[in-house]
Short mmCIF file of C-alpha atoms in Angstrom, two decimals:
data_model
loop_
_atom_site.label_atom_id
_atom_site.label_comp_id
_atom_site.label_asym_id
_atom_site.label_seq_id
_atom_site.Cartn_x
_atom_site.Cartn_y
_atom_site.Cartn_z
CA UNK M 1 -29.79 -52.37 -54.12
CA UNK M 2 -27.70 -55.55 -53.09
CA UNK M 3 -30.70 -55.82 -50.47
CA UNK M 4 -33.22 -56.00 -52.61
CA UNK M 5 -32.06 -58.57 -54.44
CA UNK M 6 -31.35 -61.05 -51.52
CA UNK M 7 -35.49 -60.53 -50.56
CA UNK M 8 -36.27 -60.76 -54.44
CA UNK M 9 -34.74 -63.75 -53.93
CA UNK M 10 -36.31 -65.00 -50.81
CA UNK M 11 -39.65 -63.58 -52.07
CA UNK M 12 -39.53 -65.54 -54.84
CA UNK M 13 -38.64 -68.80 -53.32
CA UNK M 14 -41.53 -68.34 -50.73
CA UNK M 15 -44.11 -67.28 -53.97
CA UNK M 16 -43.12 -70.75 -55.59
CA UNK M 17 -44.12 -72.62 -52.30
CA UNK M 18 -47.26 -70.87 -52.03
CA UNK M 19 -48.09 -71.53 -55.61
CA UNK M 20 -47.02 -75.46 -55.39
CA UNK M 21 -49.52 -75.71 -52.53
CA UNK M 22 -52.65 -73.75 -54.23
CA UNK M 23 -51.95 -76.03 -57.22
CA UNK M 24 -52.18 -79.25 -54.70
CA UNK M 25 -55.33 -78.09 -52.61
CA UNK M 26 -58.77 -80.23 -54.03
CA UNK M 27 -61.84 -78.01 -54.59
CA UNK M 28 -64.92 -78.54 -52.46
CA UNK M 29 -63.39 -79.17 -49.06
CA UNK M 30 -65.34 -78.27 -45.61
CA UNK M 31 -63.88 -75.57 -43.54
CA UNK M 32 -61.89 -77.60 -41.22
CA UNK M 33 -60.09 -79.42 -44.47
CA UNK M 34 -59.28 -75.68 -45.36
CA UNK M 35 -57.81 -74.57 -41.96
CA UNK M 36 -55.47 -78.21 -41.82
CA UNK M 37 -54.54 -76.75 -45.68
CA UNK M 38 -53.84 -73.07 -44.22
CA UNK M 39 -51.54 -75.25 -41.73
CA UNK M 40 -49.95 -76.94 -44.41
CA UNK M 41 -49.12 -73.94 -46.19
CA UNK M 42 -47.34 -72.53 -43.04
CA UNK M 43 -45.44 -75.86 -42.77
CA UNK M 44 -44.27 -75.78 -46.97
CA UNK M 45 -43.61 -71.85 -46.28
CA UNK M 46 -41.59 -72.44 -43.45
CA UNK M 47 -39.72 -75.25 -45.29
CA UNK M 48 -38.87 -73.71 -48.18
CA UNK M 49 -37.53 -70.50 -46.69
CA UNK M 50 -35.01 -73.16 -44.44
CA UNK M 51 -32.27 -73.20 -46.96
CA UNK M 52 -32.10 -69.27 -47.13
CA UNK M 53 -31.72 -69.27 -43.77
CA UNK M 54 -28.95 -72.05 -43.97
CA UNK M 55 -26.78 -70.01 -47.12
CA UNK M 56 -26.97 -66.92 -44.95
CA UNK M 57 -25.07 -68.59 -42.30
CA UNK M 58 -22.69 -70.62 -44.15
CA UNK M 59 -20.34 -67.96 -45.14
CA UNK M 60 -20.59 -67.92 -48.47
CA UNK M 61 -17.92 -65.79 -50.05
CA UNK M 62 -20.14 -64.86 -53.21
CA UNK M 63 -22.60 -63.76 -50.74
CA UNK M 64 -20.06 -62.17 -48.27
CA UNK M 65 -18.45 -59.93 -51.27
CA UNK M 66 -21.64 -58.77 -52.62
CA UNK M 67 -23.32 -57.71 -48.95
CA UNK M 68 -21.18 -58.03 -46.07
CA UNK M 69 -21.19 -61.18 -44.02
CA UNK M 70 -22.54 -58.66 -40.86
CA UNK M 71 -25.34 -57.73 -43.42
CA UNK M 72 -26.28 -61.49 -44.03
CA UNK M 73 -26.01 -62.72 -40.38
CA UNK M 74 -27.97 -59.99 -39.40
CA UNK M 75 -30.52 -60.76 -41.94
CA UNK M 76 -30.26 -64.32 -40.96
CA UNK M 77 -30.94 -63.47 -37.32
CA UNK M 78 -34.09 -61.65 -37.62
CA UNK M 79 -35.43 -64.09 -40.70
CA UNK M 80 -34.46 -66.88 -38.16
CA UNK M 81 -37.33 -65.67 -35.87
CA UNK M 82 -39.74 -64.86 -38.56
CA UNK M 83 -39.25 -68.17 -39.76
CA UNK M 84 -39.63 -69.87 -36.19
CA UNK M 85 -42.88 -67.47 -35.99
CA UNK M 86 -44.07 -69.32 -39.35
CA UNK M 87 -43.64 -72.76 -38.86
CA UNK M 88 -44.92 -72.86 -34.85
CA UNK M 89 -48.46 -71.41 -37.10
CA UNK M 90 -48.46 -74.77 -38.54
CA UNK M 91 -48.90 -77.26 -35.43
CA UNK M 92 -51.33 -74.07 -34.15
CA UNK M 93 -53.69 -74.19 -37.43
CA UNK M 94 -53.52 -78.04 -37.01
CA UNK M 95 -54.98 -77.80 -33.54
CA UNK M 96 -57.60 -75.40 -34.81
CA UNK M 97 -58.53 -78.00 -37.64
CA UNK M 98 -58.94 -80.55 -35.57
CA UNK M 99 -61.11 -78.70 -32.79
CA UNK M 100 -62.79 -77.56 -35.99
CA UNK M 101 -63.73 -81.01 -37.08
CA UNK M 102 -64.31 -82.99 -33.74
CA UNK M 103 -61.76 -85.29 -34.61
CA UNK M 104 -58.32 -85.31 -33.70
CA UNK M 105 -55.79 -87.66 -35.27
CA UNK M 106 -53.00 -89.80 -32.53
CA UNK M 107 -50.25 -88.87 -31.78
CA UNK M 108 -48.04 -90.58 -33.80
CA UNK M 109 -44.91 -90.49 -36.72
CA UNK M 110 -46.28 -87.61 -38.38
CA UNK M 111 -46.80 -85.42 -35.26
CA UNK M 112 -43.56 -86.81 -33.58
CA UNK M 113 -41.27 -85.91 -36.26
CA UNK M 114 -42.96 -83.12 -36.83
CA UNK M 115 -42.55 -81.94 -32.94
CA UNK M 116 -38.85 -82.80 -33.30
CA UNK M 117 -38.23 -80.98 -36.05
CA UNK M 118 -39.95 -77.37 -34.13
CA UNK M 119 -37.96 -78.39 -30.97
CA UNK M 120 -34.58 -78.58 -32.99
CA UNK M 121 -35.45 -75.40 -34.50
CA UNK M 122 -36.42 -73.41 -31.76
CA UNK M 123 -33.47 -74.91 -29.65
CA UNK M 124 -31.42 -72.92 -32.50
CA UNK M 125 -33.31 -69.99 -32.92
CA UNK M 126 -33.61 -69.64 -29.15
CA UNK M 127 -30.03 -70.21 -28.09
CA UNK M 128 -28.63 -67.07 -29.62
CA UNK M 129 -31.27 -65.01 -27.47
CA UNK M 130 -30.72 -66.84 -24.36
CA UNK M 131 -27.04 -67.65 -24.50
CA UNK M 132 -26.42 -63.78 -25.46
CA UNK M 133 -28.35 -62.78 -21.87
CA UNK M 134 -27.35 -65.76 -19.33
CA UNK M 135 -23.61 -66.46 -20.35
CA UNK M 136 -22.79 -64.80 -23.53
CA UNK M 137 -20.20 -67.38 -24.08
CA UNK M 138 -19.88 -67.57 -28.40
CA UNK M 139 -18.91 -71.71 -27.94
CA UNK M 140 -21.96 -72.19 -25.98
CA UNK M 141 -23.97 -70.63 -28.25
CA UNK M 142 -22.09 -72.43 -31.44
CA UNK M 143 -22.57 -75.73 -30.16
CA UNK M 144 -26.21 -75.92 -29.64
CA UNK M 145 -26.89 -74.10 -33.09
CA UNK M 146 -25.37 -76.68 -34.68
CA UNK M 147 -28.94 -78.54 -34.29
CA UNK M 148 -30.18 -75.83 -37.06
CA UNK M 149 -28.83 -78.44 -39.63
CA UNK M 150 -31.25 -81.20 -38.47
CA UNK M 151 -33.96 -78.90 -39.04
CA UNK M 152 -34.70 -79.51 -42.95
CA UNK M 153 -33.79 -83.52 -42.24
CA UNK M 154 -36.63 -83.72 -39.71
CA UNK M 155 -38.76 -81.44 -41.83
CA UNK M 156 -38.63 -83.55 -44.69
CA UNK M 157 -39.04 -86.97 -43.24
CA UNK M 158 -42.19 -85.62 -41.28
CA UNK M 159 -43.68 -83.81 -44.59
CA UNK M 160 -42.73 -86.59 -47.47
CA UNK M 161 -42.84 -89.71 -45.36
CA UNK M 162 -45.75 -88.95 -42.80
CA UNK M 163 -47.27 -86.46 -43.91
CA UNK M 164 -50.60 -85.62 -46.21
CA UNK M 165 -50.65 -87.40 -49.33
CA UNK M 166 -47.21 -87.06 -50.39
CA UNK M 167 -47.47 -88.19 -53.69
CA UNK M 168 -48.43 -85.03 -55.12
CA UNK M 169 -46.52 -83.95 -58.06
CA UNK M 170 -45.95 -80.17 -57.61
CA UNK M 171 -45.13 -80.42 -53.63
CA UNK M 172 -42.54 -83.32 -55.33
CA UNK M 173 -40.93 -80.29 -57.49
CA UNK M 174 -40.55 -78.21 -54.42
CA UNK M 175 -39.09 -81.14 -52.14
CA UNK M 176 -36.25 -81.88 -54.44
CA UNK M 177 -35.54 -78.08 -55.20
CA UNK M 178 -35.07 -77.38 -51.49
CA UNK M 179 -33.04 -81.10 -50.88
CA UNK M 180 -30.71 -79.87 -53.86
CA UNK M 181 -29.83 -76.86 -52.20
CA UNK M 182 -29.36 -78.08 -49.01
CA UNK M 183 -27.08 -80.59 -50.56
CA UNK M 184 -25.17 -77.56 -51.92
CA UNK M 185 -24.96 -75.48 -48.76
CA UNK M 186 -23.28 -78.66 -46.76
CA UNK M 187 -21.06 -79.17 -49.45
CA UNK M 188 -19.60 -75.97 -49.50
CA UNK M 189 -19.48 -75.94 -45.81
CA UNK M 190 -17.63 -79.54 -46.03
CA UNK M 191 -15.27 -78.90 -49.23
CA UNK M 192 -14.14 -74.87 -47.45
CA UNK M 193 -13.29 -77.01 -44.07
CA UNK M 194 -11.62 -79.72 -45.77
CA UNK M 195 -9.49 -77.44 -48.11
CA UNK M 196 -8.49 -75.39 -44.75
CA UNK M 197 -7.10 -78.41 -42.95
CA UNK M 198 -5.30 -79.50 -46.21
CA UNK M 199 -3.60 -75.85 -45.43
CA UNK M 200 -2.84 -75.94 -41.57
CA UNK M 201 -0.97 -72.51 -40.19
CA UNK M 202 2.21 -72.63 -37.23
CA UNK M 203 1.85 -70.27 -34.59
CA UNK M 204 5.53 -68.36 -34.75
CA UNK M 205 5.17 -65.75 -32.15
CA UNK M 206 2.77 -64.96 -29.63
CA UNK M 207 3.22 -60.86 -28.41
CA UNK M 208 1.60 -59.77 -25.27
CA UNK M 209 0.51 -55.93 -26.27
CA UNK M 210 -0.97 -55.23 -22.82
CA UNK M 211 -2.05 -57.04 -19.89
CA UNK M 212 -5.48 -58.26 -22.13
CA UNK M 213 -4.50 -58.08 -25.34
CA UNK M 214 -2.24 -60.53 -27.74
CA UNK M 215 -0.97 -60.57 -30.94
CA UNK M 216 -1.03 -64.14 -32.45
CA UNK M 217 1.35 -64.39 -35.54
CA UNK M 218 1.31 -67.93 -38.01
CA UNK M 219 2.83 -68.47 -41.10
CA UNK M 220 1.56 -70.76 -43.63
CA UNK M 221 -0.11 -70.20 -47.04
CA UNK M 222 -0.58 -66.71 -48.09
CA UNK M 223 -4.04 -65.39 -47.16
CA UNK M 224 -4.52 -63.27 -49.96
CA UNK M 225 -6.92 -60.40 -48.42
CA UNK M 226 -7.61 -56.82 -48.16
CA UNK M 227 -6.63 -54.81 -45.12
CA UNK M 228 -9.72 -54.70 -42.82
CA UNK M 229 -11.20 -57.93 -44.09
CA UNK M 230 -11.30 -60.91 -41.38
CA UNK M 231 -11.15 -64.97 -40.89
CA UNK M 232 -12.56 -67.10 -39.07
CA UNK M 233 -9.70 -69.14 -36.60
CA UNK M 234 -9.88 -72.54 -35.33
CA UNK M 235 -6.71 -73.73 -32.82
CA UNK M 236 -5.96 -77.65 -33.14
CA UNK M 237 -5.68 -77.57 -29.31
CA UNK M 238 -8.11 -80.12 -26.91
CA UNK M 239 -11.83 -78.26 -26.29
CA UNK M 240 -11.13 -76.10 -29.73
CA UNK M 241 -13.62 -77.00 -31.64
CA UNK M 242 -15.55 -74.09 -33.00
CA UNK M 243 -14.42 -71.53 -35.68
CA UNK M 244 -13.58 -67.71 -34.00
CA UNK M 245 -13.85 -64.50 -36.38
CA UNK M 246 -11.11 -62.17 -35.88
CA UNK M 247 -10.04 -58.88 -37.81
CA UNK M 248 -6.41 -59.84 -39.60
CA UNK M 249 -3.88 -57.43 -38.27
CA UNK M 250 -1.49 -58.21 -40.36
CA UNK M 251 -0.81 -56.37 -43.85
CA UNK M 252 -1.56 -58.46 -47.13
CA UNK M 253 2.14 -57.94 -47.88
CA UNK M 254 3.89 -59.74 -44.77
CA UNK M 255 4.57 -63.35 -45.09
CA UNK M 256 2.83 -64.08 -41.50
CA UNK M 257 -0.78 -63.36 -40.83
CA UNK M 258 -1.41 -61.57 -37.13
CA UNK M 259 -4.25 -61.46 -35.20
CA UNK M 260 -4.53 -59.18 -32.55
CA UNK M 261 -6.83 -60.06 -29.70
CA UNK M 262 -8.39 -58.92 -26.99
CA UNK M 263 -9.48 -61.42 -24.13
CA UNK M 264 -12.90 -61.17 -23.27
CA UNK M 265 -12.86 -64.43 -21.12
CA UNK M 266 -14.13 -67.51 -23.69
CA UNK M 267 -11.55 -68.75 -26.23
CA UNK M 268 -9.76 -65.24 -26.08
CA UNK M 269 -8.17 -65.81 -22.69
CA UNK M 270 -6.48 -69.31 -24.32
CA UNK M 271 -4.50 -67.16 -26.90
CA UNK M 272 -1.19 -66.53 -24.56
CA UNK M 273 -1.45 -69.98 -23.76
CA UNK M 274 -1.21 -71.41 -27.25
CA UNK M 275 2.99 -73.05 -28.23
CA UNK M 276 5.47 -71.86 -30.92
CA UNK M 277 4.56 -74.45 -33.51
CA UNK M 278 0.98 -75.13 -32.65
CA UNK M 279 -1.66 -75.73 -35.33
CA UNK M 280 -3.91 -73.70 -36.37
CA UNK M 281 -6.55 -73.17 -39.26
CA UNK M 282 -8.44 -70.66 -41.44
CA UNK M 283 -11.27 -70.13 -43.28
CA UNK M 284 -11.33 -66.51 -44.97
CA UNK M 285 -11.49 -63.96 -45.66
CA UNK M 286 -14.36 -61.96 -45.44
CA UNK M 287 -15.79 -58.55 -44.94
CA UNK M 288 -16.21 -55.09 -47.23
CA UNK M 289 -14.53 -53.12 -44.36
CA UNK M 290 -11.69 -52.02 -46.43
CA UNK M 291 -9.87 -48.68 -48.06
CA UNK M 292 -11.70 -46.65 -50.20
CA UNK M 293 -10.54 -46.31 -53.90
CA UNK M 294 -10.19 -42.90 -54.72
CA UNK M 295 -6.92 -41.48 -53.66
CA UNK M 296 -7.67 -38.03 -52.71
CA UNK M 297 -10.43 -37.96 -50.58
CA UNK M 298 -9.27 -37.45 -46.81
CA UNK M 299 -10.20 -40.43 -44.37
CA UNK M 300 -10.46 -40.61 -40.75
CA UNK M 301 -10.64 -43.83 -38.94
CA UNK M 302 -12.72 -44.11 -35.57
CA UNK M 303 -11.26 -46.56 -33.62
CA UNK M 304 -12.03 -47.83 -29.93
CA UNK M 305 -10.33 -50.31 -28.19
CA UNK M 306 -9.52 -53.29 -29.55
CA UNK M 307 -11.43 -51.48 -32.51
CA UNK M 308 -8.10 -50.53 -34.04
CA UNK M 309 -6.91 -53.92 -35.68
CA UNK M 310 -8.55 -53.24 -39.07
CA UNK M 311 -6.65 -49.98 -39.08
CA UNK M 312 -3.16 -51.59 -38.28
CA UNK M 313 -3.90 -53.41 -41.06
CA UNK M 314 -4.48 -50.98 -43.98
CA UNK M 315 -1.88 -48.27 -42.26
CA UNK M 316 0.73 -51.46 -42.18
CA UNK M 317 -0.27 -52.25 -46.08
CA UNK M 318 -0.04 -48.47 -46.98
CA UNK M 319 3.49 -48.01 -45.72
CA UNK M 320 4.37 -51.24 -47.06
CA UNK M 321 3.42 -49.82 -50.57
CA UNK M 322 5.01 -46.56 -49.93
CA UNK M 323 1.62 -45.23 -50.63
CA UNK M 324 0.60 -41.79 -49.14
CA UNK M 325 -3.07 -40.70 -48.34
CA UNK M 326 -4.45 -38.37 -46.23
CA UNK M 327 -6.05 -40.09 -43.04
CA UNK M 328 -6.40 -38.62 -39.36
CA UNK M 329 -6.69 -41.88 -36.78
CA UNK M 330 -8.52 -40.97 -33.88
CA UNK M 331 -8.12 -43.81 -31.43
CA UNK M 332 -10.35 -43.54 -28.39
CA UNK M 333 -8.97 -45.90 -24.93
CA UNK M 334 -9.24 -45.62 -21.35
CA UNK M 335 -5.95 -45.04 -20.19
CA UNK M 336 -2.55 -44.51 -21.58
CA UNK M 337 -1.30 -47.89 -20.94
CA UNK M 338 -4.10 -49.32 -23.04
CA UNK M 339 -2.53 -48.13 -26.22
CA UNK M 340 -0.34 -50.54 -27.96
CA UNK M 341 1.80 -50.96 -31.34
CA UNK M 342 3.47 -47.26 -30.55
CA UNK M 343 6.64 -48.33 -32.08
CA UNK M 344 4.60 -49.82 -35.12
CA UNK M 345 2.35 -46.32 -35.47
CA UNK M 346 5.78 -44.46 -35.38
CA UNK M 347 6.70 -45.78 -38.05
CA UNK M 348 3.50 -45.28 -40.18
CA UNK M 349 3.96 -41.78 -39.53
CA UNK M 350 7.41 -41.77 -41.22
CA UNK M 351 6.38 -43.67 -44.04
CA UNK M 352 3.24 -42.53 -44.42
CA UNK M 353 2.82 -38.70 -45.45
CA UNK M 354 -0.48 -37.20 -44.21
CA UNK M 355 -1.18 -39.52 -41.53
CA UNK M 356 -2.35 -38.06 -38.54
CA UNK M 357 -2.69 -40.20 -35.15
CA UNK M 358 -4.42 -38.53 -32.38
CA UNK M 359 -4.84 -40.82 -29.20
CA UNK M 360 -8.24 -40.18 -27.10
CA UNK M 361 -8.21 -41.06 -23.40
CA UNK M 362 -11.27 -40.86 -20.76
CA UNK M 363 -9.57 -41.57 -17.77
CA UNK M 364 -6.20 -40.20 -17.81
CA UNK M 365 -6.16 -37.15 -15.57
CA UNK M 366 -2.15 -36.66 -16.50
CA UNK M 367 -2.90 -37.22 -20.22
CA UNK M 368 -1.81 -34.25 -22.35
CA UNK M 369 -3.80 -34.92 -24.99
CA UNK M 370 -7.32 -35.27 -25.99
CA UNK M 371 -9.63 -36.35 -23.32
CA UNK M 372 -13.38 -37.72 -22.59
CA UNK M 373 -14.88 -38.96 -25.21
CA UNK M 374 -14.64 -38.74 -29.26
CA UNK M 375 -17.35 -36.33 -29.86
CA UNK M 376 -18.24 -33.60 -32.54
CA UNK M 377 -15.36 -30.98 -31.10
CA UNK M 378 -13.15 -33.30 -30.74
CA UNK M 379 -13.34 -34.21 -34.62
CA UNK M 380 -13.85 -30.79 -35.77
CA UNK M 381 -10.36 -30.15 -33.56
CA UNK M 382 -8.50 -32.87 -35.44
CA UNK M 383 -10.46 -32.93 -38.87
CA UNK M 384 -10.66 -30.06 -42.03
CA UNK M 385 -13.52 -29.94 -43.55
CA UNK M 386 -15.10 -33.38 -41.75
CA UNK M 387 -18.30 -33.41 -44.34
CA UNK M 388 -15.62 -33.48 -47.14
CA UNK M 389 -14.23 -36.69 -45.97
CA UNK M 390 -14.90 -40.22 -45.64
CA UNK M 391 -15.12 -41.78 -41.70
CA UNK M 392 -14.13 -45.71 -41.41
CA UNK M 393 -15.69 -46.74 -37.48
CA UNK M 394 -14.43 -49.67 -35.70
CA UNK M 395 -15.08 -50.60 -32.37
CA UNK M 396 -17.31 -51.80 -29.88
CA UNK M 397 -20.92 -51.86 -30.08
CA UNK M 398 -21.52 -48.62 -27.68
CA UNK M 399 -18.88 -46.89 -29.32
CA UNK M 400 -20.20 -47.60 -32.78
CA UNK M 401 -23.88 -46.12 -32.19
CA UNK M 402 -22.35 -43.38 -30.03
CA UNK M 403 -19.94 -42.10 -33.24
CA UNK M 404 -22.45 -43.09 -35.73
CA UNK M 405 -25.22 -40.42 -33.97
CA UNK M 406 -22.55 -37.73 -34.20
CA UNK M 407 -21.28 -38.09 -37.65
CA UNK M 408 -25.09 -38.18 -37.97
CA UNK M 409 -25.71 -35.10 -36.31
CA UNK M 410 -22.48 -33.40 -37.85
CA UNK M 411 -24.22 -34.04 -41.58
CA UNK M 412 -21.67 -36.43 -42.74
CA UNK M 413 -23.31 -37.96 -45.26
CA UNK M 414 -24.50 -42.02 -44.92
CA UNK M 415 -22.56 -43.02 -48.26
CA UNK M 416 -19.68 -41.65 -46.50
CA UNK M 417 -19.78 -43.49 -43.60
CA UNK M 418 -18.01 -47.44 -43.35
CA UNK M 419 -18.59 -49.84 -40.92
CA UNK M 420 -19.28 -53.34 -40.25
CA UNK M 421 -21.27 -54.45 -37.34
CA UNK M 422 -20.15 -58.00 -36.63
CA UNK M 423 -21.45 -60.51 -33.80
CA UNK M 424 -22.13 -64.04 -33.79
CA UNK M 425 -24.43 -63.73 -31.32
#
């Protein structure tokens, strides 16, 4: 439903464009005056869909807790594309005017902007795409999408100052509805970043879990959040200058907030190397990844890998609480030295009555326990009743659409299914 109203929304944003422009067209025009007005159209579409595309990725909280930031930024990536795919019609149906006509008008202010403005936005639609495939490196990527927010800037001064008869009243409505919103979106942006480095965090401990993975504890002002949710980090350190998302650890009832990381080889493979005392800053939190309500229905988390930090996180607030619900963890690694926190998972199991941990290994060969791969016995073997209960998945992207097909196949119902599938990139 939440969907639906997000398009509504965009649909109805786009339908006021399109209106604006039939109400500015002049009657009686040759064909080639039609096409360059077809082109215009494209241009005002494109234009007025830019600042959904900006609130999508500006992570809005009132947007984040009614959808799911991985819903919006999903959205946002395929929109981004369709919107590219709109506006690049508009220099097109130009061309076709003009070749229409016989006469083509110099290249000047209007096309120049205008050809800066579809450079700056393919440069930000593109990077994702190509940055994912040649270095997958998220502060690449970060840094030249920061262009996107030149795109509606260039847009404007190449529609109202050079282009077609700007003077006409309803395209006038639309320009200051969509400069009024962008106004909004980089205010929020600016007033959320300010009010985090009002609030800087200390690094007080820095815990090496395994050979690749590091728990990074701060204290500073409570981050009042849900177990599962996450934040985007920033380190005051030299070269940090882009804003990480990482699942909190940590339970909402500790004074310090964790992190627990896995290096991947970007900003991840700095975390050992931050100081005691350090600086560090956060905007958050976000995500619907969190604990269902109802108290009696059984729960089994799906974890793999590094997929397990959400998890710490509710089992450490559910001890904390002294509350007692009925979950099976099924934790899938490669080896037994992988798994981490055993003194920390101990403990859940003493405080927490009906928790079951069952550790999944694929290439042990002296492991006792489960091995291979979490599949559809190896639920059944751990689980009662499976279609009764409600499956939380965390984890990498393979693992995700592996367990996904075979709660799938198993009949667990979709509404009783969480996940979030988060990426940047």
């Amino acid at each position: 439903m939440k969907k639906y109203i997000l398009t509504a929304g965009t649909g109805a944003l786009l339908a006021t464009a399109v209106f604006l422009w039939w109400r500015s067209l002049y009657p009686g025009l040759p064909v080639s005056s039609r096409l360059n007005d077809l082109a215009r159209l494209m241009g005002i579409a494109g234009f007025a869909l830019l600042p959904v595309q900006m609130a999508l990725g500006s992570r809005i909280k009132l947007l984040d807790s009614n959808l799911g930031l991985d819903r919006l930024l999903i959205f946002h990536r395929s929109s981004g594309i369709v919107i590219a795919g709109i506006i690049l019609l508009h220099p097109l149906m130009i061309i076709i005017s003009e070749q229409a006509s016989g006469f083509a008008a110099p290249f000047g202010l209007t096309k120049a902007t205008g050809l800066i403005a579809i450079s700056a936005l393919f440069a930000a639609v593109g990077s994702p795409l190509i940055i994912r495939r040649l270095f997958s490196r998220y502060e690449t990527w970060a840094s030249i999408h920061r262009v996107a927010f030149f795109v509606l800037p260039l847009a404007f001064i190449h529609s109202f100052f050079f282009g077609d008869n700007p003077s006409r009243k309803p395209l006038l409505f639309l320009w200051l509805l969509i400069s009024l919103i962008y106004a909004a979106i980089i205010f929020h942006r600016s007033i959320t970043r300010y009010l985090s480095y009002r609030s800087p965090y200390r690094v007080s401990k820095i815990t090496a879990e395994t050979p690749l993975i590091n728990t990074l504890a701060m204290k500073g002002k409570p981050l009042e959040h849900h177990p599962g949710q996450f934040a985007f980090l920033k380190v005051a350190s030299k070269g940090a200058f882009q804003w990480h998302p990482f699942t909190i650890s940590s339970s909402p009832s500790r004074p310090e907030v964790t992190f627990t990381i896995k290096s991947v080889g970007d900003f991840t493979s700095e975390i050992s190397r931050l100081k005691r005392g350090q600086s560090a800053f956060l905007l958050g939190p976000f995500g619907n990844f969190v604990l269902p309500q109802d108290m009696d229905i059984p729960i089994v988390f799906l974890a793999g890998g590094i997929g397990i930090t959400p998890f710490l996180s509710m089992l450490a607030w559910l001890a904390d609480r002294g509350r007692n619900r009925h979950i099976t963890l099924l934790w899938a690694n490669k080896t037994k030295e992988d798994i981490f926190a055993q003194e920390q998972f101990d403990g859940f199991q003493l405080r927490i009555s009906g928790l079951k941990v069952v550790h999944v290994l694929s290439r042990d060969l002296e492991w006792n326990g489960e091995k291979g791969h979490i599949n559809e016995a190896v639920i059944r073997r751990n689980v009662s009743e499976p279609e009764k209960a409600i499956f939380l998945l965390c984890g990498p992207p393979a693992f995700m659409n592996t367990s996904l097909d075979i709660l799938k196949e198993m009949g667990i119902q979709k509404n009783r299914i969480l996940l979030e599938r988060f990426s940047l990139i």
